[in-house]
PDB file of C-alpha atoms in Angstrom:
ATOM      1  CA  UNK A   1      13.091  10.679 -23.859  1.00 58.00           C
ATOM      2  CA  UNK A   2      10.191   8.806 -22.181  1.00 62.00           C
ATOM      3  CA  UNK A   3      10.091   9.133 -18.576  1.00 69.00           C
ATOM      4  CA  UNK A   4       9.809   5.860 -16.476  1.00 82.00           C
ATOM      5  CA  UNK A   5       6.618   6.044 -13.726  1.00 86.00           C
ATOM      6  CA  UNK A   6       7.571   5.744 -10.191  1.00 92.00           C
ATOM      7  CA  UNK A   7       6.887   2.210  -8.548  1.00 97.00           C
ATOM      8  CA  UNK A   8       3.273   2.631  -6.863  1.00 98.00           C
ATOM      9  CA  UNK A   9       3.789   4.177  -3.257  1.00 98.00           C
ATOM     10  CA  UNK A  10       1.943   1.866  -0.729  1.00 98.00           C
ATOM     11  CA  UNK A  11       1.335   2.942   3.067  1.00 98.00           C
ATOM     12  CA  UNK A  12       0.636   0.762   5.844  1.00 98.00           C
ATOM     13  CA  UNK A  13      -0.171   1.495   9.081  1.00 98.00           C
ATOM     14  CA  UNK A  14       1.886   0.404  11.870  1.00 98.00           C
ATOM     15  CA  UNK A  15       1.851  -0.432  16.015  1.00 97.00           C
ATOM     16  CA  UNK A  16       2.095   2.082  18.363  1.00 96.00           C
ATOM     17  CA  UNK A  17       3.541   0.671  21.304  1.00 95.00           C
ATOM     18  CA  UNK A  18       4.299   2.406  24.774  1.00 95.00           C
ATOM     19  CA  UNK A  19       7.766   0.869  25.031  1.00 95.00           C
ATOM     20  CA  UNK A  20      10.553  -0.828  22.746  1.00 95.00           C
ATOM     21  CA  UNK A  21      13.644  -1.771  23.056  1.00 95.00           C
ATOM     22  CA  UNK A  22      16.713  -1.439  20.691  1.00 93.00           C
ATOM     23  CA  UNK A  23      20.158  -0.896  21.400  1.00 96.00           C
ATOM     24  CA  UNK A  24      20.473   0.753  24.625  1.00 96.00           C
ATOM     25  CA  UNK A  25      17.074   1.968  24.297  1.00 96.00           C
ATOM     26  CA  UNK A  26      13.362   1.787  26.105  1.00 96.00           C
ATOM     27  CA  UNK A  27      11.125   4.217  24.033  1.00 97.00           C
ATOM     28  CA  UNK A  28       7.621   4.663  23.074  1.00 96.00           C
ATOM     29  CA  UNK A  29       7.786   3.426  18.955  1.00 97.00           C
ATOM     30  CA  UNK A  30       5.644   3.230  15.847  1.00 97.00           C
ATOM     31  CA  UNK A  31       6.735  -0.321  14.574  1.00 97.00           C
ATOM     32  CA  UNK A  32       5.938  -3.024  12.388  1.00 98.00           C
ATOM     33  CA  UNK A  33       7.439  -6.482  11.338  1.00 97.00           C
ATOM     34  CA  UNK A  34       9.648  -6.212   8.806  1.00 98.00           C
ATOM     35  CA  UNK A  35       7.761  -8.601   6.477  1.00 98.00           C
ATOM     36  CA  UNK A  36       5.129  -6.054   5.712  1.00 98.00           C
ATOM     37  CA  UNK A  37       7.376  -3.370   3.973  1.00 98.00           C
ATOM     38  CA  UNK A  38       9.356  -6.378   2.563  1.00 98.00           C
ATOM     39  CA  UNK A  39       6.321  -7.869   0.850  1.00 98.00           C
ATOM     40  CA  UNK A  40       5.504  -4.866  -0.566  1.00 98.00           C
ATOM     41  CA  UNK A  41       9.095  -4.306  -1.893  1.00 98.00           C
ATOM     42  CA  UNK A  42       8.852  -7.727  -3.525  1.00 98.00           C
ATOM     43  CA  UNK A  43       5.480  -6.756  -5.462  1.00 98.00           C
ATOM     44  CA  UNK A  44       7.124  -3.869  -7.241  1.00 98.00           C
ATOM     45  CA  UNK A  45       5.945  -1.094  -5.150  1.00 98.00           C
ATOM     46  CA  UNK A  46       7.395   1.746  -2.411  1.00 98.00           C
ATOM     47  CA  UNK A  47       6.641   1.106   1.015  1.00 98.00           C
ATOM     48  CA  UNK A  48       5.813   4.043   3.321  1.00 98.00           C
ATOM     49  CA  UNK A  49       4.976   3.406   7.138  1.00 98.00           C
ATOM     50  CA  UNK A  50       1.943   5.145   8.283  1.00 98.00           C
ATOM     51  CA  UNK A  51       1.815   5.896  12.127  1.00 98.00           C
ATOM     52  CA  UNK A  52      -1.156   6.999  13.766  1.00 98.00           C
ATOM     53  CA  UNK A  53      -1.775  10.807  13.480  1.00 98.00           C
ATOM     54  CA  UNK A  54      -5.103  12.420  15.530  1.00 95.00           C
ATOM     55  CA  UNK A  55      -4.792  15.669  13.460  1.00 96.00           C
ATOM     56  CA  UNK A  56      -7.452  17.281  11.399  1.00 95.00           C
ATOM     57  CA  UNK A  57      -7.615  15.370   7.925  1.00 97.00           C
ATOM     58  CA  UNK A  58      -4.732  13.459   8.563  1.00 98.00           C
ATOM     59  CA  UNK A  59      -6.070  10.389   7.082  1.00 98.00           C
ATOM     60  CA  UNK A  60      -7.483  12.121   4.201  1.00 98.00           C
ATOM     61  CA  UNK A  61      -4.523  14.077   3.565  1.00 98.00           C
ATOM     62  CA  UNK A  62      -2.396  11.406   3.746  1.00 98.00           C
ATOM     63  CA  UNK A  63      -4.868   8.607   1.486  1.00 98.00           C
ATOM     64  CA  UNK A  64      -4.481  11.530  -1.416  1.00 97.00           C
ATOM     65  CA  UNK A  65      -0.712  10.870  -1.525  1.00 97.00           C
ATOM     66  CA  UNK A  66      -0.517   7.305  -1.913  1.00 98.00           C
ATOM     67  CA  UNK A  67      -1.164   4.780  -4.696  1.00 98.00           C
ATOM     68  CA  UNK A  68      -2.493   2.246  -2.180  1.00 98.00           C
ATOM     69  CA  UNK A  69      -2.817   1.334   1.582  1.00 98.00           C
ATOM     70  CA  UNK A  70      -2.509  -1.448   3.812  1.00 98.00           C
ATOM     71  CA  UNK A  71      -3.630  -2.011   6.928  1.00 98.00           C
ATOM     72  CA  UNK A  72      -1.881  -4.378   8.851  1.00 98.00           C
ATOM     73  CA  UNK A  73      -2.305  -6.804  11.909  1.00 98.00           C
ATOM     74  CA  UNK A  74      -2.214  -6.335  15.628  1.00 97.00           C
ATOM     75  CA  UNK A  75      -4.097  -6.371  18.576  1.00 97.00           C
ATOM     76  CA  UNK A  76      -7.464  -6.670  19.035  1.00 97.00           C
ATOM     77  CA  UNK A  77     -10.142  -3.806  17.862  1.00 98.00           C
ATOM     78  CA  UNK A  78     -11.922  -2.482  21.219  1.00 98.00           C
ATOM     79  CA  UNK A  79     -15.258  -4.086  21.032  1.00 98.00           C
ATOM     80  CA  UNK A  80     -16.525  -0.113  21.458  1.00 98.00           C
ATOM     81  CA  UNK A  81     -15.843   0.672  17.860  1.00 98.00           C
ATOM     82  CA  UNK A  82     -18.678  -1.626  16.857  1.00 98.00           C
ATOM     83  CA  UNK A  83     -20.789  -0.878  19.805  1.00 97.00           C
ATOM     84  CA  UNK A  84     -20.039  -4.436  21.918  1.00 98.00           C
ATOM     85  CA  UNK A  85     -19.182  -5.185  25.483  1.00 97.00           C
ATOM     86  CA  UNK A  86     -16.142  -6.244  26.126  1.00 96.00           C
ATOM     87  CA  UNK A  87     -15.405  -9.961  26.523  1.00 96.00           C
ATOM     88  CA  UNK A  88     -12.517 -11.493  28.860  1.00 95.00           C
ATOM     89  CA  UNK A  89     -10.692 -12.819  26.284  1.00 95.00           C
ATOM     90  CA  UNK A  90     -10.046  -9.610  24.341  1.00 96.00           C
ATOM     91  CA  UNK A  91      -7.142  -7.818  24.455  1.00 95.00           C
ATOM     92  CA  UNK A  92      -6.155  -3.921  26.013  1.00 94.00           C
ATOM     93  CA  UNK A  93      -7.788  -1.035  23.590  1.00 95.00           C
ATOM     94  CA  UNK A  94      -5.548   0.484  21.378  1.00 96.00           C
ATOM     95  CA  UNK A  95      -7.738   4.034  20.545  1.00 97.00           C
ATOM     96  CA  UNK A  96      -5.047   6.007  18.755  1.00 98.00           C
ATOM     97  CA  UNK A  97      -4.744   2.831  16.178  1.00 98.00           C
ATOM     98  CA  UNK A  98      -8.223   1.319  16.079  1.00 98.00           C
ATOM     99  CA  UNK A  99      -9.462   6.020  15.213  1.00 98.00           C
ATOM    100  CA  UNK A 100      -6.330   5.932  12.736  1.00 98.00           C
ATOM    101  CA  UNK A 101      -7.279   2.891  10.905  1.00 98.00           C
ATOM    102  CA  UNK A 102     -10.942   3.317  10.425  1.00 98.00           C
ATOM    103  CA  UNK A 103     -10.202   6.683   9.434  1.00 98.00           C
ATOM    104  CA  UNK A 104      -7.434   5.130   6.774  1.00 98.00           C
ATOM    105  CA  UNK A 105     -10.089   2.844   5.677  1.00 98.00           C
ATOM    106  CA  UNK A 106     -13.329   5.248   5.467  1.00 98.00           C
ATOM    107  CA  UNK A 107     -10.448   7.403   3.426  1.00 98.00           C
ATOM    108  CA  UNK A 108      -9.221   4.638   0.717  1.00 98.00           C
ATOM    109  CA  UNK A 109     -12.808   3.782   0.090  1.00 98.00           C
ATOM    110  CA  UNK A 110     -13.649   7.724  -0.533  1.00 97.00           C
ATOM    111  CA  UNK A 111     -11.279   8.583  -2.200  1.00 97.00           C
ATOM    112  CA  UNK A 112     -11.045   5.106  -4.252  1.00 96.00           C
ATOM    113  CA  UNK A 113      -7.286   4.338  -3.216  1.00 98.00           C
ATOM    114  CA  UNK A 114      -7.015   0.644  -3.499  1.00 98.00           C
ATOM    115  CA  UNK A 115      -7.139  -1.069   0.142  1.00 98.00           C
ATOM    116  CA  UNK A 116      -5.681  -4.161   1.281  1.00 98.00           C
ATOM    117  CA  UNK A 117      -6.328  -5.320   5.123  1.00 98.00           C
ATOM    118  CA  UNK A 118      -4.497  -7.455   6.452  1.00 98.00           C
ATOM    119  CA  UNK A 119      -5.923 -10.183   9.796  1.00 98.00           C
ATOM    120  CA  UNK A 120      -6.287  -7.151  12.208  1.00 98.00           C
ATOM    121  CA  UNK A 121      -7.077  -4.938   8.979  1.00 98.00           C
ATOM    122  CA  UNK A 122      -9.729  -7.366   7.379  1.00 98.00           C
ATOM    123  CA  UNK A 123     -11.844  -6.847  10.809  1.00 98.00           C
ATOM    124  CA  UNK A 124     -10.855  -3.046  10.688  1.00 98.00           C
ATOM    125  CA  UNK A 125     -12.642  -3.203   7.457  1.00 98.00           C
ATOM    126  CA  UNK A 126     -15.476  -5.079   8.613  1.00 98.00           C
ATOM    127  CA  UNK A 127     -15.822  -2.895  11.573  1.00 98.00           C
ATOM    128  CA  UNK A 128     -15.457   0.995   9.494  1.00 98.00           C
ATOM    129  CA  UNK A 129     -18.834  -0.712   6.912  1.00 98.00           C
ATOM    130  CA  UNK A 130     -20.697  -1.433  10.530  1.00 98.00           C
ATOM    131  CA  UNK A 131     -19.885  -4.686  10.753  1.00 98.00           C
ATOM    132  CA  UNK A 132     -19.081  -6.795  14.421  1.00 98.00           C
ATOM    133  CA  UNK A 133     -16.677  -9.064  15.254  1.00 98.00           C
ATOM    134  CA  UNK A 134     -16.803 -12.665  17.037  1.00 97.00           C
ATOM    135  CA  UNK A 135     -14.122 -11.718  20.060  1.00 97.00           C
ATOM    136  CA  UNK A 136     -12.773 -15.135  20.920  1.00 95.00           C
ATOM    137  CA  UNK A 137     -13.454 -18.085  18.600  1.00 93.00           C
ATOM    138  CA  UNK A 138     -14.183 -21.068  20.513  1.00 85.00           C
ATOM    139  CA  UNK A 139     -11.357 -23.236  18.478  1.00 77.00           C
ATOM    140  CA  UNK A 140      -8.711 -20.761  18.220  1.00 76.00           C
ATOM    141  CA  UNK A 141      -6.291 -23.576  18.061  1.00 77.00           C
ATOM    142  CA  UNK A 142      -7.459 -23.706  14.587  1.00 76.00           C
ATOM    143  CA  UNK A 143      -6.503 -19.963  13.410  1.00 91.00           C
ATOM    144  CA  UNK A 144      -3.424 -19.476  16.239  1.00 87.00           C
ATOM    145  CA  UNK A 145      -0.880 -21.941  17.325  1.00 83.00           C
ATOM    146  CA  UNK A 146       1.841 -21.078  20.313  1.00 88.00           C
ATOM    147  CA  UNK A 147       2.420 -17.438  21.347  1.00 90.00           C
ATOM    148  CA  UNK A 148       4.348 -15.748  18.661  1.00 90.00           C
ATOM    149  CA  UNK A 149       4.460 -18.619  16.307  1.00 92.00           C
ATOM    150  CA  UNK A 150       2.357 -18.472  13.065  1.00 94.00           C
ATOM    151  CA  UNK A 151      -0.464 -21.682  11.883  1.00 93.00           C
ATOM    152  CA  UNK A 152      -1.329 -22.685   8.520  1.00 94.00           C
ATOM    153  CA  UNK A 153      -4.375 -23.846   7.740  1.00 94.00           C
ATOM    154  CA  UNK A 154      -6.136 -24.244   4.124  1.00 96.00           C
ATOM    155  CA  UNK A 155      -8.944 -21.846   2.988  1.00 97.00           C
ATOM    156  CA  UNK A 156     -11.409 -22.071   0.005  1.00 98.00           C
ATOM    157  CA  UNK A 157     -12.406 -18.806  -1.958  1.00 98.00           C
ATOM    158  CA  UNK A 158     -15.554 -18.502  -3.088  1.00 98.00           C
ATOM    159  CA  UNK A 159     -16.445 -18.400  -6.739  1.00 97.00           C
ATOM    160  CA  UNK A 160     -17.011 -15.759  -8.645  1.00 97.00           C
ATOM    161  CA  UNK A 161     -15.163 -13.037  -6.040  1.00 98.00           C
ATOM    162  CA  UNK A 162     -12.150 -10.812  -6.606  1.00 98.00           C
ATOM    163  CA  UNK A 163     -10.490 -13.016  -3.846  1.00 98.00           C
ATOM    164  CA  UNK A 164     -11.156 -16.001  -6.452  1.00 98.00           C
ATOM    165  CA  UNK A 165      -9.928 -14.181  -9.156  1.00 97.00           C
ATOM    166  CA  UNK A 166      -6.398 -13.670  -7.618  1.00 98.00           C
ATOM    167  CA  UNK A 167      -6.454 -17.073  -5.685  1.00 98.00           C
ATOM    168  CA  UNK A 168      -8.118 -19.228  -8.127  1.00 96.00           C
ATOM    169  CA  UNK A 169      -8.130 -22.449  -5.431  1.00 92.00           C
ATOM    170  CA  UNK A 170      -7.813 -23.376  -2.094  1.00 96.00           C
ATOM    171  CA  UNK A 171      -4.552 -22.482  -0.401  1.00 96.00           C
ATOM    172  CA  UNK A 172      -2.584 -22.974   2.945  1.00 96.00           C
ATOM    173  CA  UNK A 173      -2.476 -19.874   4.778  1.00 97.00           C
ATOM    174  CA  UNK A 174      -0.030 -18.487   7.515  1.00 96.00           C
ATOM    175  CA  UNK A 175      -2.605 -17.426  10.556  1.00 96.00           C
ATOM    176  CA  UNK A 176      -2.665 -15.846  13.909  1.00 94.00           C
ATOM    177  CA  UNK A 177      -5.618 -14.774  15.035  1.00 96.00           C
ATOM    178  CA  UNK A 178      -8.329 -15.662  17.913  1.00 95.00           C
ATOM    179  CA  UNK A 179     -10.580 -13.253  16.449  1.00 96.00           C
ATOM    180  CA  UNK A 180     -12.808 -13.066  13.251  1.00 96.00           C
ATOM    181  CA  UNK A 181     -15.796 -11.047  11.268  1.00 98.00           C
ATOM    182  CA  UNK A 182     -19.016 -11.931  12.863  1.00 98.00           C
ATOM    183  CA  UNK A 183     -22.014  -9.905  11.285  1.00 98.00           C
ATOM    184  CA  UNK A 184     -20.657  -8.714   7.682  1.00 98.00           C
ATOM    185  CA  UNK A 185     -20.330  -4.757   7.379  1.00 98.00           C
ATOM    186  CA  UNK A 186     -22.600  -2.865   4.768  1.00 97.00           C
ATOM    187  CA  UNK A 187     -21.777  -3.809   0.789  1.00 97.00           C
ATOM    188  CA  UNK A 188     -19.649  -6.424   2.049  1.00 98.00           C
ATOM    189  CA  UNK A 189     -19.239 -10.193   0.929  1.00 98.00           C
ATOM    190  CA  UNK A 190     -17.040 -12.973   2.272  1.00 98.00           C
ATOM    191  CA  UNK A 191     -14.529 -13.830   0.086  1.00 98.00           C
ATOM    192  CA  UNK A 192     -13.347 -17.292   1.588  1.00 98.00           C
ATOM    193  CA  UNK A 193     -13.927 -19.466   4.444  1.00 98.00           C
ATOM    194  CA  UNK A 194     -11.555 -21.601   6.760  1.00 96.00           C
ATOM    195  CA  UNK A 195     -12.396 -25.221   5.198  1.00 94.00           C
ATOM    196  CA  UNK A 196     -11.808 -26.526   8.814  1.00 90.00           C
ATOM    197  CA  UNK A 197     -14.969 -24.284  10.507  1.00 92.00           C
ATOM    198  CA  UNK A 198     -16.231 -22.247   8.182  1.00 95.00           C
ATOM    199  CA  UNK A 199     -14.828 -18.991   9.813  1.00 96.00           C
ATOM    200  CA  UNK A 200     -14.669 -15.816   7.554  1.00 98.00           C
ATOM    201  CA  UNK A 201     -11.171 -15.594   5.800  1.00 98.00           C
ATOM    202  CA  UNK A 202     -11.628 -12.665   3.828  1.00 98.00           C
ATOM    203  CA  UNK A 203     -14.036  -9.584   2.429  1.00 98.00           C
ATOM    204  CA  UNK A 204     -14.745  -7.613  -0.436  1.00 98.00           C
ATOM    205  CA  UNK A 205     -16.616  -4.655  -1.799  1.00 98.00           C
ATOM    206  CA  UNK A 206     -18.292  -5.430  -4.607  1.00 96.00           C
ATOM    207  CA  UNK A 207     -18.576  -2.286  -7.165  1.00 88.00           C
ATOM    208  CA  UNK A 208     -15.674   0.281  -4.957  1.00 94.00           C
ATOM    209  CA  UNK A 209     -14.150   2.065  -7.250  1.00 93.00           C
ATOM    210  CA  UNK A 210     -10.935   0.376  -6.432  1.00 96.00           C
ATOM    211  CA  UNK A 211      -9.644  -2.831  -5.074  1.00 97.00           C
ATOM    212  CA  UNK A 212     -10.618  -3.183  -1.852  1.00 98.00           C
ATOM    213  CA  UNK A 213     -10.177  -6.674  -0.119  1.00 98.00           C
ATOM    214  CA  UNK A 214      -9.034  -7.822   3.394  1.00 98.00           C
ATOM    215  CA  UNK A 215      -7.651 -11.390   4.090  1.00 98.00           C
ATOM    216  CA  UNK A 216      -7.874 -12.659   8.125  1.00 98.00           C
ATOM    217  CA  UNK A 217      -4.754 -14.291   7.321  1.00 98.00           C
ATOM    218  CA  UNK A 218      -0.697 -13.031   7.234  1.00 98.00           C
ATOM    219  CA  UNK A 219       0.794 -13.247   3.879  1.00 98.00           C
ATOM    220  CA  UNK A 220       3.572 -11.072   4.938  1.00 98.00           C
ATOM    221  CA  UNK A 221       4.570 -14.179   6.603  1.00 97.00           C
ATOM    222  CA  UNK A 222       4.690 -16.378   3.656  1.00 95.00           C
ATOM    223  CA  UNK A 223       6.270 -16.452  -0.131  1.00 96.00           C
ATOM    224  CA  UNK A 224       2.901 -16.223  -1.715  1.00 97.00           C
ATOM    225  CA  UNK A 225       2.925 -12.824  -3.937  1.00 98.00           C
ATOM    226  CA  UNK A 226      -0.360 -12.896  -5.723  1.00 98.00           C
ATOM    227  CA  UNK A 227      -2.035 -10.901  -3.271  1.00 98.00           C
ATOM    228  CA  UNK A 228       0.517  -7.814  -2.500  1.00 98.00           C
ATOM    229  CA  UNK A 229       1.171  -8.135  -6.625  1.00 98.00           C
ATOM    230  CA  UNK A 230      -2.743  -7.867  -7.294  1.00 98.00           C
ATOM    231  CA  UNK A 231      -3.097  -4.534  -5.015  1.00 98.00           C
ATOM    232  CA  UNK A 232      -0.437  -3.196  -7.126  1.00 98.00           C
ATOM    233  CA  UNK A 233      -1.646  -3.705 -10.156  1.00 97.00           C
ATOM    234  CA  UNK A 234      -4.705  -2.214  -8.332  1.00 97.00           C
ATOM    235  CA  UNK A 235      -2.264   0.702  -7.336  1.00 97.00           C
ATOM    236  CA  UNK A 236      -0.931   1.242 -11.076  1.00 96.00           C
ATOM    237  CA  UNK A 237      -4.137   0.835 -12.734  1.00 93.00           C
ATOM    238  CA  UNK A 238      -5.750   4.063 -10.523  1.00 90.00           C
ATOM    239  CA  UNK A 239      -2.591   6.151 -10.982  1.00 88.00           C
ATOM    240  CA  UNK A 240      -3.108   5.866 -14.476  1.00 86.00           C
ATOM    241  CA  UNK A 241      -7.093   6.891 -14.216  1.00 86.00           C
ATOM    242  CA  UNK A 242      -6.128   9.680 -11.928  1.00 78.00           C
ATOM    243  CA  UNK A 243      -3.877  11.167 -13.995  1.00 79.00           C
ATOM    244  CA  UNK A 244      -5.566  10.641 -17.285  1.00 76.00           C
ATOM    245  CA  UNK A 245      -8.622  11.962 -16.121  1.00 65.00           C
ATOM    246  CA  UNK A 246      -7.842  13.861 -12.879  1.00 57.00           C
ATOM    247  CA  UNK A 247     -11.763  12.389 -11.797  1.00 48.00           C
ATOM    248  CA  UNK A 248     -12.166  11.067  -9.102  1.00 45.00           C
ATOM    249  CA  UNK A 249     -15.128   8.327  -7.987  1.00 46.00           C
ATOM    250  CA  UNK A 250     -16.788   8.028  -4.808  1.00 50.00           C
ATOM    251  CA  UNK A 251     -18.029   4.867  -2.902  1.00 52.00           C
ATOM    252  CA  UNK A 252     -18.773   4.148   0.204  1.00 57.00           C
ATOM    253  CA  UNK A 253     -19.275   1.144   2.585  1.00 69.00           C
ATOM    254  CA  UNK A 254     -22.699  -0.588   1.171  1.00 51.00           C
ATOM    255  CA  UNK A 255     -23.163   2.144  -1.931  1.00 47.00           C
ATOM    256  CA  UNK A 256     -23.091   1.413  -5.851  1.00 37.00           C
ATOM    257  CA  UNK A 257     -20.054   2.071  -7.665  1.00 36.00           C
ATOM    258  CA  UNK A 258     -20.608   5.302  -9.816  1.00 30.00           C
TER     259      UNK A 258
END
C-alpha cells in the first residue's frame, strides 16, 4: 500500500506582544493575524506558529523540522540591527523578534529550507544579508493608507527573476508599510518595484539552494495564491531532495550556490 506524504509543514513567526486581550483576559501573547496560517492552509501545506525562543540553537533546531518558513509582518526592525540611528518616525524595538527572525532567516538560508518574507520579513531579509533600510518613506501614503486599513497599489516584476517567474505581470498588491529596503543586502536582487515610485517590492537570492524570496507587500490579505502555492512547491520539492539524498547544501547571504 503506498503511503501518502504529509502536506509540507510551514512555520511562521509571529508577534510578541506585552498585552492582549481575549475573553476576560489581559496577557502577554505570541499572536498573529489569522490570514497568515489561513493562506498557508489554502496552498496545501501545515501551518505551525513560530514564537520567539532566545535558547541555544533554537532557530536551527527548529529550521531542521520544517519544510519551509515564513516570516511575517510587524513592526518596525530597530535601526541597530543594521547599524543606523534611529529616526523619529520609527517605531519601539522589538529585540526578542527582530534576534528570532534574523536567526530564522540566517537558518533557512543554511540549511536551504525554502524562505518566504513577508513586508516586515522582506526587510528582515534584507537586513540578516547586511542590507539597510529607508525608515520612513517620504510618500507613505503610497504604500499605507488609514491606521489598520490595508492599500493596494500595482507593482511590476522584473524580468528574468524568480518573482517574475511566479508573477509573470504587473499586479495590484495589498500594502502597509512606511518602511522599505534601502541599500540591497549581499547576493541580493530586487525582484519588483512600486510602478508609482520605484520603491523596492521584493528580493531574491539568486543561486540559494532553495527558494528564498521576500515580497514588501501582504498577500495574506488578499486571494492571490501563486505566491504561498510557489513556496510550497518550493517546500515539496526539498523534502523530496532531503530524503532521497539525505545531502544537504549550504549557501549563504552573497555566496554561490554549491
Amino acid at each position: 500500500m503506498t503511503r501518502t506524504a504529509p502536506p509540507p509543514l510551514i512555520g511562521i513567526s509571529t508577534y510578541l506582544e506585552p498585552s492582549a486581550h481575549w475573553g476576560d483576559w489581559h496577557l502577554p501573547a505570541a499572536l498573529l493575524p489569522a490570514g497568515y496560517h489561513r493562506l498557508v492552509q489554502r496552498a496545501g501545506a501545515r501551518a505551525v506558529l513560530l514564537p520567539p525562543d532566545g535558547g541555544p540553537g533554537a532557530a536551527a533546531d527548529t529550521v531542521a523540522r520544517l519544510d519551509a518558513v515564513v516570516t511575517a509582518g510587524g513592526p518596525d526592525v530597530d535601526p541597530a540591527c543594521y547599524g543606523a540611528r534611529r529616526a523619529p518616525e520609527t517605531g519601539l524595538a522589538h529585540p526578542e523578534r527582530d534576534a528570532w527572525e534574523l536567526a530564522l532567516t540566517r537558518e533557512a538560508l543554511t540549511q536551504g529550507v525554502p524562505l518566504l518574507g513577508i513586508c516586515r520579513g522582506m526587510q528582515i531579509l534584507n537586513v540578516a544579508c547586511g542590507g539597510t533600510l529607508v525608515q520612513h518613506l517620504p510618500r507613505t501614503h503610497a504604500h499605507r493608507g488609514a491606521p489598520g486599513i490595508f492599500s493596494t497599489h500595482p507593482v511590476e516584476p522584473v524580468p528574468g527573476t524568480l518573482l517574475a517567474q511566479v508573477l509573470p505581470g504587473p499586479v495590484d498588491v495589498p500594502t502597509y508599510h512606511h518602511q522599505a529596503v534601502d541599500r540591497l543586502g549581499e547576493g541580493l536582487v530586487a525582484g519588483a518595484y512600486a510602478t508609482e515610485d520605484g520603491t523596492v517590492e521584493a528580493v531574491e537570492l539568486p543561486g540559494a539552494a532553495a527558494f528564498a524570496l521576500a515580497v514588501q507587500w501582504h498577500p495574506e490579505a488578499g486571494e492571490d495564491l501563486r505566491l504561498m502555492r510557489a513556496l510550497v512547491a518550493g517546500a515539496e520539492a526539498g523534502r523530496r531532495v532531503r530524503e532521497g539524498a539525505h545531502g544537504s547544501g549550504e549557501v549563504r547571504c552573497g555566496s554561490a550556490a554549491p
